[in-house]
């Protein structure tokens, strides 16, 4: 009896794993199958044409803009905030408040960020639907990710490094940028790459703050659409699954590259780290 | 000045160090300021969303109860009831959890406990990678494959339905649930397993009676994260939900959850209509807080 | 700011001068608390210049805690309170608040070698560089002198630019000592410096300590009584946060005046 039960459970475990793998393979397989026909040099590096047949360069450029701007702002703030929490703060009410806020930010769905961005950056700060408004919204979205991953990697720096440095009559600041941050760098970089993935995958928040203009952005104050939003819009408006899948391939490849880079960096730097 | 020989000139070093102490103080303040920015952001978000969302009920005489329990949403006629969306969101989330959590959990157990190392080594990173691909693509897949499939096999007029949403969300949460739960299960110390096996409990029995309970808090986190993804998902859901404003009574009804309502109408809404979308946001926000709270309670109770 | 410090110093100078000239460190009634828990009780000890003073006692007796009060490393721990007098070269180190200056004067070597993940050269040059020394020739000179001073120059001179973490444990610990010497300190604190080393490396470090006595005042915590007997001039026996006995090392090990010291050094507990 017990044996039978065990075998049933074991069967279920195999079945669940099989199902998960099958479904996920099917999705990726389908996207590649549907979209690969459109992939060409002109598709990736050609300008968009509203009549169809054009490329997705404007969306790639927009995606790169949003990544660059949001990380440019969120990286220093996130790293320094993590440094404060991990290296400077005394445990207490203030730190608990900051941690609570950071955790809460992680749990907010992106559509709420979109609402906020639309009223705060777009309307109140008069930035309009634009790449910059979307990037600022994204900055808040990735800030908790950067803070958390930086904190985790600061935790892995041995306490003896800090003591060794401070005992030589250095200040905390010197210890930080000469010893602690270099040691924590692989983890911090992996966190930044994860954030890039998060920005690339984001749709709702960008949809409400950057708008949907399908053209090469003239500046960061222009409305534009990212790859992900583009993939959504061609599906929703034109039902063009093929095009959506082709954009999907670009997205999946980008995410794959980012993940591999993150793994590579943390391995490489860990070794180079003497 | 002093009879004891001082090797290092007190005055000079004092001066150099004074700059260092000043820098130390300033940098500490800068770091604190950066850390406080996340608090400021949270306050700004809550402040703006709540201010905008509560305005109709505070200043314009709309009833919050009617908003929550009204079943008609016709902005042009000044009717703002979001009950259909609330029900749709709840059904879709619970449905996705019912399908996604057991499959995800069993997959995680399989990868951590049953699968040969070489197999797990390939599948785990692949699943992890899938957690990172844009959720919109799950929606595209849903619209292209799941919706027509339902339409043809269930004889529906329109394949976009509650069940389509549930399936897409369940698939979407799988990578998150699997990855987080697998990590938690792997973290259970070997001695637990050995102790149970030594008592003559079968390997499968050990997994379900010892290992899984020991990994409970991590598994709970996996469920919370998966649920967060499901309830907050917007664009993928729009593609497969059908977006009808009715209270769903069957799995095949077309639905419009809270998130999609905001995304669909934010583009052209203004005035009270726009504020009502913010109010929808508040409800969504409160939902997530309540669900997290409930799940935290369940998991802490299970522990006693 | 400076003048205040100097004023205070001249005042304290006098009081020290009247007692004993050779005294490098004078501790009087030092108490230390971790939150509510008291870890050191009325510790008083005078440490002489250019001598090796060993601190012995069972684990948890406060010897390491005491050592770390000498360069204020306990400041790094939240909730530590200290009262009493801790005077080094006539300055009460808990009054002047210039920990940078204190730590450049009082160097420290830790229980486990804790070199940074940098080259050997960069490790030794780290402290001087942080003090603002940029001149290449000067740094080269400091690095060589320090490594020679730590009796490790010949072993590493050909690989200064390679990773410090590639050295053996014993070599790493001697580079740690070189790193401390590079600051030209007057006092060097050592917290069980050989506890992570094999016997041969331990012997080398002990020889080094003996030779360093000519230039530095050394305070060493050790759990190894043979080591205390071999390297130190004076020994203090700590028990439960108090100094039970402090005297010439010979005397502590041959005819201690307190029964508890005798029990400890003869291995009856600890």
mmCIF file of N, CA, C and O in Angstrom, chain A residues 70-105:
data_model
loop_
_atom_site.group_PDB
_atom_site.id
_atom_site.type_symbol
_atom_site.label_atom_id
_atom_site.label_comp_id
_atom_site.label_asym_id
_atom_site.label_seq_id
_atom_site.Cartn_x
_atom_site.Cartn_y
_atom_site.Cartn_z
ATOM 1 N N UNK A 70 18.155 54.405 -17.077
ATOM 2 C CA UNK A 70 17.727 53.964 -15.745
ATOM 3 C C UNK A 70 18.888 53.386 -14.947
ATOM 4 O O UNK A 70 18.995 53.628 -13.746
ATOM 5 N N UNK A 71 19.788 52.664 -15.616
ATOM 6 C CA UNK A 71 20.920 52.127 -14.851
ATOM 7 C C UNK A 71 21.893 53.228 -14.447
ATOM 8 O O UNK A 71 22.491 53.174 -13.373
ATOM 9 N N UNK A 72 22.038 54.229 -15.305
ATOM 10 C CA UNK A 72 22.928 55.346 -14.987
ATOM 11 C C UNK A 72 22.497 56.008 -13.673
ATOM 12 O O UNK A 72 23.333 56.433 -12.870
ATOM 13 N N UNK A 73 21.192 56.094 -13.477
ATOM 14 C CA UNK A 73 20.699 56.732 -12.251
ATOM 15 C C UNK A 73 20.616 55.724 -11.108
ATOM 16 O O UNK A 73 21.046 55.993 -9.990
ATOM 17 N N UNK A 74 20.078 54.543 -11.397
ATOM 18 C CA UNK A 74 19.807 53.600 -10.310
ATOM 19 C C UNK A 74 21.078 52.962 -9.756
ATOM 20 O O UNK A 74 21.139 52.637 -8.573
ATOM 21 N N UNK A 75 22.111 52.782 -10.602
ATOM 22 C CA UNK A 75 23.314 52.088 -10.133
ATOM 23 C C UNK A 75 24.008 52.799 -8.972
ATOM 24 O O UNK A 75 24.182 52.201 -7.912
ATOM 25 N N UNK A 76 24.399 54.078 -9.147
ATOM 26 C CA UNK A 76 25.070 54.712 -7.999
ATOM 27 C C UNK A 76 24.170 54.784 -6.762
ATOM 28 O O UNK A 76 24.617 54.472 -5.659
ATOM 29 N N UNK A 77 22.904 55.143 -6.971
ATOM 30 C CA UNK A 77 22.012 55.258 -5.814
ATOM 31 C C UNK A 77 21.858 53.904 -5.129
ATOM 32 O O UNK A 77 21.989 53.791 -3.909
ATOM 33 N N UNK A 78 21.629 52.876 -5.928
ATOM 34 C CA UNK A 78 21.403 51.547 -5.366
ATOM 35 C C UNK A 78 22.625 51.035 -4.623
ATOM 36 O O UNK A 78 22.521 50.520 -3.507
ATOM 37 N N UNK A 79 23.798 51.191 -5.230
ATOM 38 C CA UNK A 79 25.016 50.681 -4.597
ATOM 39 C C UNK A 79 25.297 51.445 -3.298
ATOM 40 O O UNK A 79 25.572 50.848 -2.256
ATOM 41 N N UNK A 80 25.183 52.768 -3.361
ATOM 42 C CA UNK A 80 25.483 53.547 -2.153
ATOM 43 C C UNK A 80 24.458 53.271 -1.062
ATOM 44 O O UNK A 80 24.798 53.222 0.125
ATOM 45 N N UNK A 81 23.186 53.071 -1.463
ATOM 46 C CA UNK A 81 22.173 52.745 -0.462
ATOM 47 C C UNK A 81 22.508 51.423 0.208
ATOM 48 O O UNK A 81 22.429 51.290 1.434
ATOM 49 N N UNK A 82 22.912 50.437 -0.606
ATOM 50 C CA UNK A 82 23.283 49.136 -0.048
ATOM 51 C C UNK A 82 24.485 49.285 0.881
ATOM 52 O O UNK A 82 24.543 48.675 1.945
ATOM 53 N N UNK A 83 25.449 50.121 0.470
ATOM 54 C CA UNK A 83 26.620 50.364 1.307
ATOM 55 C C UNK A 83 26.185 50.942 2.646
ATOM 56 O O UNK A 83 26.643 50.515 3.707
ATOM 57 N N UNK A 84 25.256 51.871 2.587
ATOM 58 C CA UNK A 84 24.784 52.453 3.849
ATOM 59 C C UNK A 84 24.184 51.368 4.740
ATOM 60 O O UNK A 84 24.532 51.237 5.909
ATOM 61 N N UNK A 85 23.266 50.578 4.156
ATOM 62 C CA UNK A 85 22.567 49.571 4.954
ATOM 63 C C UNK A 85 23.523 48.531 5.516
ATOM 64 O O UNK A 85 23.378 48.071 6.638
ATOM 65 N N UNK A 86 24.520 48.163 4.710
ATOM 66 C CA UNK A 86 25.369 47.042 5.089
ATOM 67 C C UNK A 86 26.597 47.476 5.886
ATOM 68 O O UNK A 86 27.042 46.757 6.765
ATOM 69 N N UNK A 87 27.143 48.662 5.579
ATOM 70 C CA UNK A 87 28.433 49.033 6.161
ATOM 71 C C UNK A 87 28.350 50.167 7.176
ATOM 72 O O UNK A 87 29.190 50.263 8.053
ATOM 73 N N UNK A 88 27.389 51.040 7.029
ATOM 74 C CA UNK A 88 27.378 52.240 7.863
ATOM 75 C C UNK A 88 26.296 52.234 8.931
ATOM 76 O O UNK A 88 26.510 52.673 10.044
ATOM 77 N N UNK A 89 25.106 51.746 8.564
ATOM 78 C CA UNK A 89 23.966 51.914 9.451
ATOM 79 C C UNK A 89 24.106 51.075 10.713
ATOM 80 O O UNK A 89 24.621 49.967 10.681
ATOM 81 N N UNK A 90 23.649 51.641 11.822
ATOM 82 C CA UNK A 90 23.471 50.831 13.017
ATOM 83 C C UNK A 90 22.064 50.255 12.939
ATOM 84 O O UNK A 90 21.129 50.937 12.523
ATOM 85 N N UNK A 91 21.911 48.991 13.291
ATOM 86 C CA UNK A 91 20.584 48.380 13.235
ATOM 87 C C UNK A 91 19.634 49.181 14.112
ATOM 88 O O UNK A 91 19.995 49.627 15.182
ATOM 89 N N UNK A 92 18.444 49.365 13.609
ATOM 90 C CA UNK A 92 17.480 50.129 14.385
ATOM 91 C C UNK A 92 16.308 50.502 13.527
ATOM 92 O O UNK A 92 16.097 49.939 12.458
ATOM 93 N N UNK A 93 15.561 51.466 14.033
ATOM 94 C CA UNK A 93 14.319 51.832 13.383
ATOM 95 C C UNK A 93 14.521 52.322 11.957
ATOM 96 O O UNK A 93 13.818 51.907 11.040
ATOM 97 N N UNK A 94 15.518 53.190 11.777
ATOM 98 C CA UNK A 94 15.751 53.791 10.467
ATOM 99 C C UNK A 94 16.041 52.708 9.431
ATOM 100 O O UNK A 94 15.453 52.672 8.360
ATOM 101 N N UNK A 95 16.953 51.797 9.782
ATOM 102 C CA UNK A 95 17.323 50.733 8.864
ATOM 103 C C UNK A 95 16.111 49.847 8.562
ATOM 104 O O UNK A 95 15.870 49.475 7.420
ATOM 105 N N UNK A 96 15.336 49.548 9.593
ATOM 106 C CA UNK A 96 14.131 48.733 9.369
ATOM 107 C C UNK A 96 13.176 49.421 8.410
ATOM 108 O O UNK A 96 12.599 48.781 7.537
ATOM 109 N N UNK A 97 13.021 50.727 8.582
ATOM 110 C CA UNK A 97 12.136 51.475 7.684
ATOM 111 C C UNK A 97 12.628 51.392 6.252
ATOM 112 O O UNK A 97 11.857 51.136 5.328
ATOM 113 N N UNK A 98 13.930 51.603 6.070
ATOM 114 C CA UNK A 98 14.489 51.586 4.722
ATOM 115 C C UNK A 98 14.329 50.203 4.100
ATOM 116 O O UNK A 98 13.922 50.059 2.951
ATOM 117 N N UNK A 99 14.609 49.167 4.885
ATOM 118 C CA UNK A 99 14.461 47.807 4.369
ATOM 119 C C UNK A 99 13.011 47.504 4.018
ATOM 120 O O UNK A 99 12.724 46.886 3.001
ATOM 121 N N UNK A 100 12.110 47.947 4.882
ATOM 122 C CA UNK A 100 10.687 47.723 4.613
ATOM 123 C C UNK A 100 10.291 48.395 3.305
ATOM 124 O O UNK A 100 9.612 47.800 2.468
ATOM 125 N N UNK A 101 10.753 49.627 3.118
ATOM 126 C CA UNK A 101 10.416 50.367 1.896
ATOM 127 C C UNK A 101 10.974 49.641 0.680
ATOM 128 O O UNK A 101 10.286 49.480 -0.331
ATOM 129 N N UNK A 102 12.210 49.177 0.781
ATOM 130 C CA UNK A 102 12.832 48.502 -0.354
ATOM 131 C C UNK A 102 12.066 47.226 -0.700
ATOM 132 O O UNK A 102 11.797 46.935 -1.861
ATOM 133 N N UNK A 103 11.713 46.465 0.343
ATOM 134 C CA UNK A 103 10.970 45.230 0.088
ATOM 135 C C UNK A 103 9.595 45.522 -0.509
ATOM 136 O O UNK A 103 9.144 44.832 -1.419
ATOM 137 N N UNK A 104 8.941 46.561 0.017
ATOM 138 C CA UNK A 104 7.619 46.894 -0.508
ATOM 139 C C UNK A 104 7.707 47.276 -1.979
ATOM 140 O O UNK A 104 6.854 46.890 -2.779
ATOM 141 N N UNK A 105 8.745 48.029 -2.331
ATOM 142 C CA UNK A 105 8.908 48.425 -3.738
ATOM 143 C C UNK A 105 9.012 47.196 -4.637
ATOM 144 O O UNK A 105 8.511 47.178 -5.748
#
